[in-house]
C-alpha cells in the first residue's frame, strides 16, 4: 500500500502521465484498486449465489419426486392387451405380448433398427413389455396395435414403433424408454 | 425527424407542469405534430391497430385472470365457470381468444407490409429487429395462453412445444424437466405458464415503446420507399391526417373482430380443446393455432428431430437478419419487379405451409411441405442476397411529393 507514486486524494491517478501508470497501479495497488476488486468479487459471487435459487426453483419439487414409484398388479392383463398406467405424471405401457409379437420382436435383425437394441435387453419377462408411453420425438402418447409392425404409431408426427417399442420409422430418434422396474412377485411389478 | 417539440403550453398550470415533466410536449411532438409521409396507404394503419389490440388483450386478460384458477384440477372448470356464471364472462373469454387471432392477423399484415415496401432497410434495422422480438414474445405469450384452458389440445400443445427442447444434445431432457417442474407437463407447468402469460404482455408493451421510439427516430417508411427530403412538401401532420385514417381502419377491423366474437366465436378453436386434458391420451390429430401452422409444417417436413427443431427456430430467427440478407439499395417492391415476383412466391410458400401444417401427415403433404420449406429458406438465404446484384430496378421518384403529384396528374 505505498501510494506515494500517486497524486494525493481521489484524483484520476490513471490519467496523468500515461505509460507508467498501469504498471504502477499493479505494483502499488491503492485503496481504490482494492475496493474495486473486492466489490467486483463480492458482486460476482453474490450474483451467482442469488441466481442459482432463482433458476433451481423451477426443477421438480419434493412432492413430485415423492411420487416417483408405483406398484402394479399385472395378473389381470390378458394376452395381447396393453395396460396404460400413470407414472410420474405420464403414461407407462404394460403390454402382455402374444407369442407372435415376441417372435417378431426377437427375430428382427439389429441392422434394421435406427436405435439398435435386442428385444432381450428391453424386457425382464419376454411376455411383459414395460415401456414409457411417450414418443421420443415430441412427447405425444403413441397408439397401441397400430402401424405396419402392429406395435405403436404416434398420432402426432407418424413415428412407428415395433412390438418391442423400438423406433422403426418416422422422426423419433430413440426407442420408447424402458423405465426402471422390478418384479416384486410373479405378478406384481414396481415401476420406478 | 420528430425534432424538438412545437408544443406551447397555453395555461399557467400547463406551463408549470411542462417545465417539470414535459410529457404533454412529448405526446404532442410524437402523435400530433409528428410529420407522416403524405403517400401512406392503409397498410400503415396496422401499427395503430396492433397497439389497440395489445391494450384490448391486456384489459380482457386481466379481467379473465380475476376468475381463472391456474391449477390442473380446477383450470378447465374455472373456464366453464367464466363462460356460465360470471357476468359477461363469455364475452371476455371470446374477445380474448379471438383477440389473439386478430392480433396475429394484424401482425402478419404489418410484417408483410414491411417486407413488401422494404421497411427493414437502413436506417430502420433496429426498428425491424425490435419488431421481430415483439413477434417472438407474441408467439410465446399466445402459446402459453393456449395452455391455460387445460383442454386436450392445450395439453398436447404444451407437450409438443416443450419437448422441442429435448432435441438439445446432452442436457435436453434435464431442460424439459426443469421447464415442466416434473417428469411431464402437469400442475407446476400450468401454474408457471399462467404467471408468464400474465408477465409477457407487459414485456411486449416495453418493447413496443422501444419500437415506436425507434420509428420516430428514423421516421416512417412509405410506399415509395424514398426518405422525406422536404418536410413541408413530403409530409402531413400526424393529427388529424394519420389519426383519423388509423381510427377509420381500426373501426373496420373491429367490426370484423366483433363479427367473429359474436357470431362464430369457436370457428378458430379446435373442438378437442373442449375436452379436459388427459395426460394418458393424445388427440388423434393435433394442430397448433392457425398463426403457428407454417412453422409447425416446417418442423414436420424434416425427418430428423434435431434438424427439424433447428429449422423451426431458424425460420423465425432469420427474419432478424433480413436487413443484411437483402442487398438491394431500393426499398419499395414498386420499383423492384423481380423482388415483387419472388415476394409473392414467398407469400404463397408461407400460406401453403400454413395449410399443410393443418393437414394430417402423408407422403404427399410431407413432399409438398419440403418443397415449400425450401422456398421459404431459399427466398431469405439465396434470392434476397442475389437480387441486389442482378436485379434491374425501375427509377425511383426524386421525392415523396414527386411520386404523389405524378400519380395525381397522370395526364401531364
Coordinates of C-alpha atoms in Angstrom, one line a residue:
Chain A
X1 CA 0.0 0.0 0.0
X2 CA 2.7 2.5 -0.9
X3 CA 0.6 5.2 -2.5
X4 CA 3.5 7.7 -2.8
X5 CA 3.7 7.4 -6.6
X6 CA 0.1 8.7 -7.0
X7 CA -1.2 12.1 -6.6
X8 CA -3.0 12.5 -3.2
X9 CA -6.7 12.3 -2.8
X10 CA -9.3 10.8 -5.1
X11 CA -7.8 12.3 -8.3
X12 CA -7.6 10.5 -11.6
X13 CA -4.4 8.5 -11.0
X14 CA -4.5 6.8 -14.3
X15 CA -5.0 9.9 -16.4
X16 CA -1.8 11.8 -15.5
X17 CA 1.4 10.7 -17.1
X18 CA 0.1 7.8 -19.3
X19 CA 2.6 4.9 -19.8
X20 CA 3.9 4.1 -16.4
X21 CA 0.7 4.3 -14.5
X22 CA -0.8 1.0 -15.4
X23 CA 2.3 -0.8 -14.3
X24 CA 2.5 1.4 -11.2
X25 CA -1.1 0.5 -10.4
X26 CA -0.3 -3.1 -10.4
X27 CA 2.9 -2.7 -8.4
X28 CA 1.4 -0.3 -6.0
X29 CA -2.3 -1.0 -5.6
X30 CA -4.0 1.7 -3.8
X31 CA -7.2 1.7 -1.8
X32 CA -9.4 2.3 -4.8
X33 CA -8.0 -0.7 -6.7
X34 CA -8.6 -2.8 -3.7
X35 CA -12.2 -1.7 -3.3
X36 CA -12.8 -2.1 -7.0
X37 CA -11.6 -5.7 -7.0
X38 CA -13.2 -6.6 -3.7
X39 CA -16.6 -5.2 -4.7
X40 CA -16.4 -6.9 -8.1
X41 CA -15.6 -10.3 -6.4
X42 CA -18.4 -10.0 -3.9
X43 CA -20.7 -8.9 -6.7
X44 CA -19.9 -11.8 -8.9
X45 CA -20.1 -14.4 -6.2
X46 CA -23.3 -12.8 -4.8
X47 CA -25.0 -12.7 -8.2
X48 CA -24.2 -16.4 -8.8
X49 CA -25.5 -17.5 -5.4
X50 CA -28.7 -15.5 -5.9
X51 CA -29.3 -16.6 -9.5
X52 CA -29.0 -20.3 -8.6
X53 CA -32.1 -20.5 -6.3
X54 CA -34.0 -18.4 -8.9
X55 CA -33.2 -21.0 -11.5
X56 CA -33.4 -24.1 -9.4
X57 CA -36.9 -23.5 -8.0
X58 CA -38.2 -24.5 -11.4
X59 CA -37.0 -28.1 -11.0
X60 CA -39.3 -30.9 -10.0
X61 CA -40.2 -30.3 -6.3
X62 CA -40.2 -32.7 -3.4
X63 CA -43.8 -33.6 -3.7
X64 CA -43.3 -34.5 -7.4
X65 CA -40.2 -36.5 -6.5
X66 CA -42.1 -38.4 -3.8
X67 CA -44.4 -39.9 -6.4
X68 CA -41.5 -41.5 -8.2
X69 CA -42.6 -45.1 -7.9
X70 CA -45.8 -47.2 -8.3
X71 CA -46.8 -50.8 -7.9
X72 CA -49.0 -52.6 -10.5
X73 CA -50.7 -56.0 -10.5
X74 CA -50.2 -57.4 -13.9
X75 CA -52.2 -60.6 -13.5
X76 CA -55.4 -59.1 -15.0
X77 CA -53.7 -58.1 -18.3
X78 CA -54.9 -60.5 -20.9
X79 CA -52.6 -61.8 -23.6
X80 CA -52.5 -59.2 -26.4
X81 CA -53.7 -56.4 -24.1
X82 CA -51.9 -53.2 -23.3
X83 CA -52.5 -51.6 -19.9
X84 CA -51.7 -47.9 -19.6
X85 CA -50.7 -46.8 -16.1
X86 CA -49.8 -43.3 -14.9
X87 CA -46.3 -43.0 -13.6
X88 CA -44.6 -39.6 -12.7
X89 CA -47.5 -37.8 -14.4
X90 CA -47.3 -39.6 -17.7
X91 CA -48.2 -43.0 -19.3
X92 CA -46.4 -46.3 -19.0
X93 CA -47.5 -49.1 -21.3
X94 CA -47.5 -52.7 -19.9
X95 CA -48.1 -55.0 -22.8
X96 CA -48.8 -58.6 -22.4
X97 CA -47.3 -59.8 -25.7
X98 CA -48.5 -62.8 -27.7
X99 CA -46.1 -65.4 -28.9
X100 CA -46.3 -64.0 -32.4
X101 CA -45.4 -60.5 -31.2
X102 CA -42.5 -61.8 -29.1
X103 CA -41.2 -63.7 -32.1
X104 CA -41.5 -60.7 -34.4
X105 CA -39.5 -58.6 -31.9
X106 CA -36.8 -61.2 -31.3
X107 CA -36.3 -62.1 -34.9
X108 CA -35.7 -58.5 -36.1
X109 CA -32.1 -58.1 -37.3
X110 CA -30.3 -55.3 -35.5
X111 CA -29.3 -53.9 -38.8
X112 CA -32.9 -52.9 -39.5
X113 CA -33.0 -50.7 -36.4
X114 CA -32.5 -47.0 -36.0
X115 CA -31.6 -47.3 -32.3
X116 CA -30.2 -50.9 -32.2
X117 CA -31.2 -52.9 -29.2
X118 CA -32.2 -56.5 -28.9
X119 CA -35.6 -57.5 -27.5
X120 CA -33.9 -59.3 -24.6
X121 CA -32.2 -56.1 -23.5
X122 CA -35.6 -54.4 -23.2
X123 CA -37.6 -57.0 -21.1
X124 CA -37.3 -58.9 -17.9
X125 CA -40.0 -61.3 -18.8
X126 CA -40.5 -61.8 -22.6
X127 CA -44.3 -61.8 -22.3
X128 CA -44.4 -58.5 -20.4
X129 CA -43.0 -55.4 -22.2
X130 CA -42.9 -52.4 -20.0
X131 CA -42.1 -49.0 -21.7
X132 CA -42.7 -45.4 -21.1
X133 CA -45.7 -44.4 -23.3
X134 CA -44.1 -41.1 -24.5
X135 CA -43.0 -40.7 -28.1
X136 CA -39.3 -39.9 -28.2
X137 CA -39.9 -37.3 -30.8
X138 CA -42.1 -34.6 -29.2
X139 CA -43.8 -36.4 -26.3
X140 CA -47.2 -37.5 -27.7
X141 CA -48.7 -40.7 -26.5
X142 CA -48.5 -43.4 -29.2
X143 CA -51.5 -45.6 -30.1
X144 CA -51.1 -49.3 -29.5
X145 CA -51.7 -52.1 -32.1
X146 CA -51.2 -49.6 -34.9
X147 CA -48.7 -49.2 -37.7
X148 CA -47.1 -51.8 -40.0
X149 CA -45.4 -53.6 -37.1
X150 CA -48.5 -53.7 -35.0
X151 CA -46.6 -52.1 -32.2
X152 CA -47.4 -48.4 -31.8
X153 CA -47.9 -45.4 -34.0
X154 CA -47.6 -41.9 -32.8
X155 CA -50.6 -39.8 -33.9
X156 CA -48.7 -36.5 -33.9
X157 CA -45.9 -37.0 -36.5
X158 CA -46.2 -40.6 -37.6
X159 CA -43.4 -42.3 -35.8
X160 CA -43.7 -46.1 -36.0
X161 CA -42.6 -48.5 -33.2
X162 CA -42.5 -52.3 -33.2
X163 CA -43.7 -54.8 -30.7
X164 CA -40.6 -54.2 -28.6
X165 CA -41.3 -50.4 -28.6
X166 CA -38.3 -49.8 -30.9
X167 CA -38.4 -47.0 -33.3
X168 CA -38.7 -48.2 -36.9
X169 CA -39.6 -45.1 -38.9
X170 CA -40.6 -41.5 -38.6
X171 CA -38.9 -38.5 -36.9
X172 CA -38.5 -40.0 -33.4
X173 CA -34.8 -40.7 -32.8
X174 CA -34.9 -43.3 -30.0
X175 CA -36.8 -46.4 -28.8
X176 CA -39.6 -46.0 -26.3
X177 CA -37.7 -45.7 -23.0
X178 CA -37.7 -48.7 -20.6
X179 CA -38.3 -47.4 -17.1
X180 CA -36.6 -48.8 -14.1
X181 CA -38.7 -51.6 -12.7
X182 CA -38.6 -54.9 -10.7
X183 CA -40.9 -57.8 -10.2
X184 CA -41.9 -58.0 -6.5
X185 CA -43.7 -61.2 -7.1
X186 CA -44.7 -63.2 -10.1
X187 CA -47.5 -60.7 -11.0
X188 CA -46.6 -57.6 -9.0
X189 CA -44.3 -55.1 -10.6
X190 CA -42.8 -52.0 -9.1
X191 CA -42.1 -49.2 -11.6
X192 CA -39.6 -46.5 -10.6
Chain B
X1 CA -37.2 13.6 -37.6
X2 CA -39.7 14.4 -34.8
X3 CA -37.3 17.1 -33.7
X4 CA -38.0 19.3 -30.8
X5 CA -41.5 19.9 -29.6
X6 CA -43.5 22.6 -31.1
X7 CA -46.0 22.4 -28.2
X8 CA -46.7 25.6 -26.4
X9 CA -48.5 25.3 -23.1
X10 CA -51.4 27.7 -23.0
X11 CA -52.4 27.9 -19.3
X12 CA -50.2 28.8 -16.4
X13 CA -50.8 25.4 -14.9
X14 CA -49.8 23.6 -18.1
X15 CA -46.6 25.8 -18.3
X16 CA -45.8 24.9 -14.6
X17 CA -46.3 21.2 -15.3
X18 CA -44.4 21.2 -18.6
X19 CA -41.3 22.8 -17.1
X20 CA -41.3 19.9 -14.5
X21 CA -42.3 16.9 -16.7
X22 CA -42.5 17.7 -20.4
X23 CA -44.8 14.7 -21.1
X24 CA -47.5 16.6 -22.9
X25 CA -44.9 18.1 -25.2
X26 CA -43.6 14.6 -25.9
X27 CA -47.0 13.2 -26.8
X28 CA -47.7 16.3 -28.9
X29 CA -44.5 16.0 -30.9
X30 CA -44.9 12.2 -31.3
X31 CA -48.6 11.9 -32.1
X32 CA -49.9 15.4 -33.1
X33 CA -47.3 17.5 -34.8
X34 CA -45.3 14.4 -35.9
X35 CA -44.8 14.6 -39.7
X36 CA -46.0 11.5 -41.6
X37 CA -45.3 10.8 -45.3
X38 CA -48.2 12.0 -47.3
X39 CA -48.3 8.9 -49.5
X40 CA -49.0 6.3 -46.8
X41 CA -51.7 3.7 -47.7
X42 CA -54.0 1.8 -45.4
X43 CA -51.4 -0.9 -44.7
X44 CA -49.8 1.7 -42.5
X45 CA -52.8 1.6 -40.2
X46 CA -51.9 -1.7 -38.8
X47 CA -49.4 -0.3 -36.3
X48 CA -52.2 1.6 -34.6
X49 CA -54.5 -1.5 -34.9
X50 CA -51.8 -3.6 -33.2
X51 CA -51.4 -1.1 -30.4
X52 CA -55.1 -1.2 -29.8
X53 CA -55.2 -5.0 -29.8
X54 CA -52.4 -5.2 -27.3
X55 CA -54.3 -3.0 -25.0
X56 CA -57.5 -4.9 -25.6
X57 CA -55.8 -8.2 -24.8
X58 CA -54.4 -6.9 -21.6
X59 CA -57.7 -5.5 -20.4
X60 CA -59.7 -8.7 -21.2
X61 CA -56.8 -10.8 -19.9
X62 CA -56.6 -9.1 -16.6
X63 CA -60.4 -9.5 -16.2
X64 CA -60.2 -13.2 -17.0
X65 CA -57.3 -13.7 -14.5
X66 CA -59.7 -12.5 -11.8
X67 CA -61.9 -15.5 -12.4
X68 CA -59.5 -18.2 -13.7
X69 CA -57.8 -20.7 -11.4
X70 CA -54.3 -21.9 -12.7
X71 CA -54.4 -25.5 -11.4
X72 CA -54.6 -28.8 -13.3
X73 CA -57.6 -29.9 -11.3
X74 CA -59.5 -26.6 -11.5
X75 CA -58.4 -24.7 -14.6
X76 CA -60.9 -26.4 -17.0
X77 CA -63.7 -26.0 -14.6
X78 CA -62.9 -22.3 -13.9
X79 CA -63.1 -21.6 -17.7
X80 CA -66.6 -23.2 -17.7
X81 CA -67.4 -21.0 -14.7
X82 CA -66.3 -17.9 -16.6
X83 CA -68.5 -19.0 -19.5
X84 CA -71.6 -19.8 -17.5
X85 CA -71.6 -17.9 -14.2
X86 CA -69.5 -14.7 -14.5
X87 CA -71.5 -11.7 -15.8
X88 CA -70.3 -11.2 -19.4
X89 CA -67.6 -13.8 -18.7
X90 CA -68.4 -15.4 -22.1
X91 CA -67.8 -12.1 -23.8
X92 CA -64.5 -11.5 -22.1
X93 CA -63.3 -15.0 -23.0
X94 CA -64.4 -14.9 -26.6
X95 CA -62.9 -11.4 -27.0
X96 CA -59.7 -12.6 -25.6
X97 CA -59.4 -15.9 -27.5
X98 CA -60.5 -14.3 -30.8
X99 CA -58.5 -11.2 -30.0
X100 CA -55.3 -13.4 -30.1
X101 CA -56.1 -14.5 -33.6
X102 CA -56.9 -10.9 -34.8
X103 CA -53.7 -9.7 -33.1
X104 CA -51.8 -12.2 -35.2
X105 CA -53.8 -11.4 -38.3
X106 CA -52.8 -7.8 -37.9
X107 CA -49.2 -8.5 -37.2
X108 CA -48.9 -10.7 -40.3
X109 CA -50.2 -7.9 -42.5
X110 CA -47.8 -5.5 -40.6
X111 CA -44.8 -7.8 -41.2
X112 CA -45.6 -8.5 -44.9
X113 CA -46.2 -4.7 -45.4
X114 CA -42.7 -4.2 -44.1
X115 CA -41.3 -6.9 -46.4
X116 CA -43.1 -5.6 -49.5
X117 CA -42.0 -2.0 -49.0
X118 CA -38.5 -2.8 -47.6
X119 CA -39.2 -1.1 -44.3
X120 CA -36.4 -3.1 -42.7
X121 CA -33.6 -1.4 -44.6
X122 CA -31.3 1.3 -43.3
X123 CA -31.9 3.3 -41.2
X124 CA -34.7 1.1 -39.8
X125 CA -32.7 -2.1 -38.9
X126 CA -33.1 -1.7 -35.2
X127 CA -36.8 -0.9 -35.6
X128 CA -37.2 -4.1 -37.6
X129 CA -35.3 -6.2 -35.1
X130 CA -37.4 -4.9 -32.2
X131 CA -40.4 -5.9 -34.3
X132 CA -39.1 -9.5 -34.6
X133 CA -38.6 -9.5 -30.8
X134 CA -42.2 -8.4 -30.3
X135 CA -43.3 -11.2 -32.7
X136 CA -41.3 -13.8 -30.7
X137 CA -42.8 -12.6 -27.4
X138 CA -46.3 -12.7 -29.0
X139 CA -45.8 -16.3 -30.0
X140 CA -44.6 -17.2 -26.6
X141 CA -47.5 -15.4 -24.9
X142 CA -50.1 -16.9 -27.3
X143 CA -48.7 -20.4 -26.8
X144 CA -48.8 -20.2 -23.0
X145 CA -52.3 -18.6 -23.1
X146 CA -53.5 -21.6 -25.2
X147 CA -52.3 -24.0 -22.5
X148 CA -54.4 -22.3 -19.8
X149 CA -57.9 -23.7 -20.5
X150 CA -56.3 -27.1 -19.9
X151 CA -58.2 -28.9 -22.7
X152 CA -56.8 -31.9 -24.7
X153 CA -55.2 -29.6 -27.3
X154 CA -53.8 -27.3 -24.6
X155 CA -52.0 -30.3 -23.1
X156 CA -50.8 -31.7 -26.4
X157 CA -49.6 -28.3 -27.5
X158 CA -47.7 -27.8 -24.2
X159 CA -46.2 -31.2 -24.5
X160 CA -45.0 -30.9 -28.1
X161 CA -43.6 -27.4 -27.8
X162 CA -41.7 -28.1 -24.5
X163 CA -40.4 -31.3 -26.0
X164 CA -38.7 -29.3 -28.7
X165 CA -36.1 -28.6 -26.1
X166 CA -35.4 -32.3 -25.6
X167 CA -33.7 -32.1 -29.0
X168 CA -30.8 -30.3 -27.4
X169 CA -27.9 -32.8 -27.1
X170 CA -26.9 -34.0 -23.6
X171 CA -28.9 -31.5 -21.4
X172 CA -32.2 -31.6 -23.4
X173 CA -34.1 -33.9 -21.0
X174 CA -33.0 -32.0 -17.9
X175 CA -34.0 -28.8 -19.5
X176 CA -37.5 -30.2 -20.2
X177 CA -37.9 -31.4 -16.6
X178 CA -36.8 -28.0 -15.5
X179 CA -39.4 -26.4 -17.7
X180 CA -42.2 -28.7 -16.6
X181 CA -41.3 -28.8 -12.9
X182 CA -41.9 -32.5 -13.1
X183 CA -41.5 -35.5 -15.5
X184 CA -44.3 -34.5 -17.7
X185 CA -46.5 -31.4 -18.4
X186 CA -48.6 -31.1 -15.2
X187 CA -49.8 -28.8 -12.4
X188 CA -46.5 -26.9 -11.9
X189 CA -46.2 -26.3 -15.7
X190 CA -49.7 -24.8 -15.9
X191 CA -49.1 -22.6 -12.9
X192 CA -45.8 -21.1 -14.2
X193 CA -47.3 -20.7 -17.7
X194 CA -50.0 -18.7 -16.2
X195 CA -47.5 -16.5 -14.4
X196 CA -45.5 -16.0 -17.6
X197 CA -48.6 -15.4 -19.7
X198 CA -49.5 -12.6 -17.4
X199 CA -46.0 -11.2 -17.4
X200 CA -45.0 -11.3 -21.1
X201 CA -47.7 -8.8 -22.4
X202 CA -46.1 -6.1 -20.2
X203 CA -42.7 -7.0 -21.7
X204 CA -44.3 -6.6 -25.1
X205 CA -45.5 -3.2 -24.0
X206 CA -41.9 -2.3 -23.1
X207 CA -40.5 -3.4 -26.5
X208 CA -43.4 -1.7 -28.3
X209 CA -42.3 1.6 -26.6
X210 CA -38.8 1.0 -28.0
X211 CA -40.3 0.1 -31.4
X212 CA -42.2 3.3 -31.5
X213 CA -39.2 5.3 -30.3
X214 CA -37.0 3.8 -33.0
X215 CA -39.8 4.5 -35.5
X216 CA -39.9 8.1 -34.5
X217 CA -36.1 8.5 -34.8
X218 CA -35.9 7.0 -38.3
X219 CA -39.3 8.2 -39.5
X220 CA -41.9 6.1 -41.2
X221 CA -41.1 4.3 -44.4
X222 CA -43.7 4.8 -47.2
X223 CA -45.0 3.0 -50.3
X224 CA -42.4 4.6 -52.5
X225 CA -39.5 3.9 -50.1
X226 CA -37.9 7.3 -50.5
X227 CA -36.9 9.2 -47.4
X228 CA -38.5 12.5 -46.5
X229 CA -36.4 15.3 -48.0
X230 CA -38.6 18.3 -47.5
X231 CA -41.0 18.2 -44.5
X232 CA -43.2 20.9 -46.0
X233 CA -43.7 19.1 -49.3
X234 CA -43.4 15.4 -48.4
X235 CA -45.3 15.1 -45.1
X236 CA -48.6 15.9 -43.4
X237 CA -49.2 16.2 -39.6
X238 CA -49.9 13.0 -37.7
X239 CA -53.1 14.7 -36.3
X240 CA -55.6 14.9 -37.9
X241 CA -54.4 13.1 -41.1
X242 CA -52.9 9.8 -39.8
X243 CA -55.0 9.8 -36.6
X244 CA -58.3 9.8 -38.5
X245 CA -57.1 7.3 -41.0
X246 CA -55.9 4.9 -38.3
X247 CA -59.2 5.3 -36.4
X248 CA -61.2 4.6 -39.5
X249 CA -59.1 1.5 -40.4
X250 CA -59.4 0.3 -36.7
X251 CA -63.2 0.7 -36.8
X252 CA -63.4 -1.6 -39.9
X253 CA -61.0 -4.1 -38.3
X254 CA -63.1 -4.1 -35.1
X255 CA -66.3 -4.7 -37.0
X256 CA -64.8 -8.0 -38.4
X257 CA -63.4 -8.8 -34.9
X258 CA -66.8 -8.3 -33.3
X259 CA -68.5 -10.4 -36.0
X260 CA -66.2 -13.3 -35.2
X261 CA -66.6 -12.8 -31.5
X262 CA -70.4 -12.7 -31.6
X263 CA -71.3 -15.0 -34.4
X264 CA -68.6 -17.6 -34.9
X265 CA -66.6 -17.4 -31.6
X266 CA -65.4 -21.0 -31.8
X267 CA -64.6 -21.0 -35.5
X268 CA -60.9 -20.8 -34.9
X269 CA -60.9 -23.2 -31.9
X270 CA -60.1 -26.9 -32.1
X271 CA -63.1 -28.9 -30.8
X272 CA -60.7 -31.3 -29.0
X273 CA -59.9 -28.4 -26.6
X274 CA -63.5 -28.7 -25.2
X275 CA -62.5 -31.9 -23.5
X276 CA -60.4 -31.8 -20.3
X277 CA -56.7 -32.6 -20.6
X278 CA -55.8 -36.2 -20.2
X279 CA -52.0 -37.0 -19.9
X280 CA -52.6 -40.6 -20.9
X281 CA -54.1 -39.8 -24.3
X282 CA -53.1 -37.6 -27.2
X283 CA -55.8 -36.5 -29.6
X284 CA -55.7 -38.3 -33.0
X285 CA -54.9 -35.2 -34.9
X286 CA -53.0 -32.4 -33.1
X287 CA -52.6 -29.0 -34.6
X288 CA -51.4 -25.7 -33.2
X289 CA -53.4 -22.5 -33.6
X290 CA -53.5 -21.2 -37.2
X291 CA -50.9 -18.5 -36.7
X292 CA -48.2 -21.0 -35.8
X293 CA -49.0 -23.5 -38.6
X294 CA -46.3 -22.6 -41.1
X295 CA -43.6 -23.2 -38.5
X296 CA -45.3 -26.4 -37.5
X297 CA -45.3 -27.6 -41.1
X298 CA -41.5 -26.8 -41.4
X299 CA -40.9 -28.9 -38.2
X300 CA -42.9 -31.8 -39.6
X301 CA -41.3 -31.6 -43.1
X302 CA -37.9 -32.6 -41.7
X303 CA -37.4 -36.3 -40.8
X304 CA -34.6 -35.6 -38.2
X305 CA -35.7 -34.4 -34.8
X306 CA -32.8 -32.0 -34.0
X307 CA -32.6 -30.6 -37.6
X308 CA -36.4 -30.1 -37.6
X309 CA -36.3 -28.1 -34.3
X310 CA -33.3 -26.0 -35.6
X311 CA -35.2 -25.3 -38.8
X312 CA -38.2 -24.2 -36.9
X313 CA -36.3 -21.7 -34.8
X314 CA -34.2 -20.6 -37.8
X315 CA -37.3 -19.8 -39.8
X316 CA -38.1 -17.2 -37.2
X317 CA -34.6 -16.1 -36.3
X318 CA -33.6 -15.4 -39.9
X319 CA -36.2 -12.6 -40.1
X320 CA -34.0 -10.6 -37.7
X321 CA -31.1 -10.7 -40.3
X322 CA -33.3 -9.5 -43.2
X323 CA -31.8 -6.0 -43.3
X324 CA -28.4 -7.7 -44.2
X325 CA -29.7 -10.5 -46.3
X326 CA -31.4 -8.1 -48.7
X327 CA -28.6 -6.4 -50.5
X328 CA -30.6 -4.1 -52.8
X329 CA -30.5 -0.4 -52.0
X330 CA -34.0 0.1 -53.4
X331 CA -36.7 -0.3 -50.7
X332 CA -40.1 -0.5 -52.2
X333 CA -41.2 -3.5 -54.3
X334 CA -43.0 -0.9 -56.5
X335 CA -39.6 -0.3 -58.1
X336 CA -38.3 -3.9 -57.9
X337 CA -40.1 -6.1 -60.5
X338 CA -38.1 -9.2 -59.7
X339 CA -38.4 -8.8 -56.0
X340 CA -42.1 -8.3 -56.3
X341 CA -42.4 -11.6 -58.2
X342 CA -40.4 -13.5 -55.5
X343 CA -42.2 -11.7 -52.7
X344 CA -45.5 -13.2 -53.9
X345 CA -43.9 -16.7 -54.2
X346 CA -42.6 -16.3 -50.7
X347 CA -46.1 -15.3 -49.5
X348 CA -47.6 -18.4 -51.3
X349 CA -45.0 -20.6 -49.6
X350 CA -46.0 -19.2 -46.1
X351 CA -49.7 -19.7 -46.7
X352 CA -49.1 -23.1 -48.3
X353 CA -47.0 -24.2 -45.3
X354 CA -49.8 -23.0 -43.1
X355 CA -52.3 -25.1 -45.0
X356 CA -50.1 -28.2 -44.9
X357 CA -49.5 -27.7 -41.2
X358 CA -53.2 -28.1 -40.6
X359 CA -53.5 -31.4 -42.6
X360 CA -52.7 -34.9 -41.4
X361 CA -49.3 -36.2 -42.3
X362 CA -49.0 -38.2 -45.5
X363 CA -46.2 -38.8 -48.0
X364 CA -47.7 -36.2 -50.4
X365 CA -48.1 -33.5 -47.8
X366 CA -44.6 -34.1 -46.5
X367 CA -43.2 -33.8 -50.0
X368 CA -45.0 -30.6 -50.8
X369 CA -44.1 -29.2 -47.3
X370 CA -40.4 -29.9 -48.1
X371 CA -40.7 -28.0 -51.4
X372 CA -42.4 -25.0 -49.8
X373 CA -39.9 -25.0 -46.9
X374 CA -37.1 -24.9 -49.5
X375 CA -38.9 -21.9 -51.0
X376 CA -39.2 -20.2 -47.6
X377 CA -35.5 -20.6 -46.8
X378 CA -34.4 -20.1 -50.4
X379 CA -36.1 -16.7 -50.5
X380 CA -34.4 -15.5 -47.4
X381 CA -30.9 -17.0 -47.9
X382 CA -30.5 -17.1 -51.7
X383 CA -33.0 -14.9 -53.6
X384 CA -32.7 -11.8 -51.4
X385 CA -28.8 -11.6 -51.4
X386 CA -28.7 -12.4 -55.2
X387 CA -31.4 -10.0 -56.3
X388 CA -29.5 -7.0 -55.1
X389 CA -26.7 -8.0 -57.5
X390 CA -28.7 -8.9 -60.6
X391 CA -32.0 -7.0 -60.5
X392 CA -32.6 -4.0 -62.8
X393 CA -34.7 -1.7 -60.7
X394 CA -37.1 0.9 -62.0
X395 CA -36.2 4.6 -61.5
X396 CA -37.3 5.7 -58.1
X397 CA -39.0 9.1 -57.7
X398 CA -36.9 12.1 -56.6
X399 CA -39.1 12.7 -53.6
X400 CA -42.4 11.6 -51.9
X401 CA -44.1 14.8 -53.3
X402 CA -43.0 13.9 -56.8
X403 CA -44.4 10.4 -56.5
X404 CA -47.7 11.7 -55.2
X405 CA -48.0 14.5 -57.7
X406 CA -47.2 12.3 -60.7
X407 CA -50.0 10.0 -59.6
X408 CA -52.4 12.8 -59.0
X409 CA -51.8 14.3 -62.5
X410 CA -51.2 11.3 -64.8
X411 CA -52.1 13.2 -68.0
X412 CA -49.3 15.8 -67.5

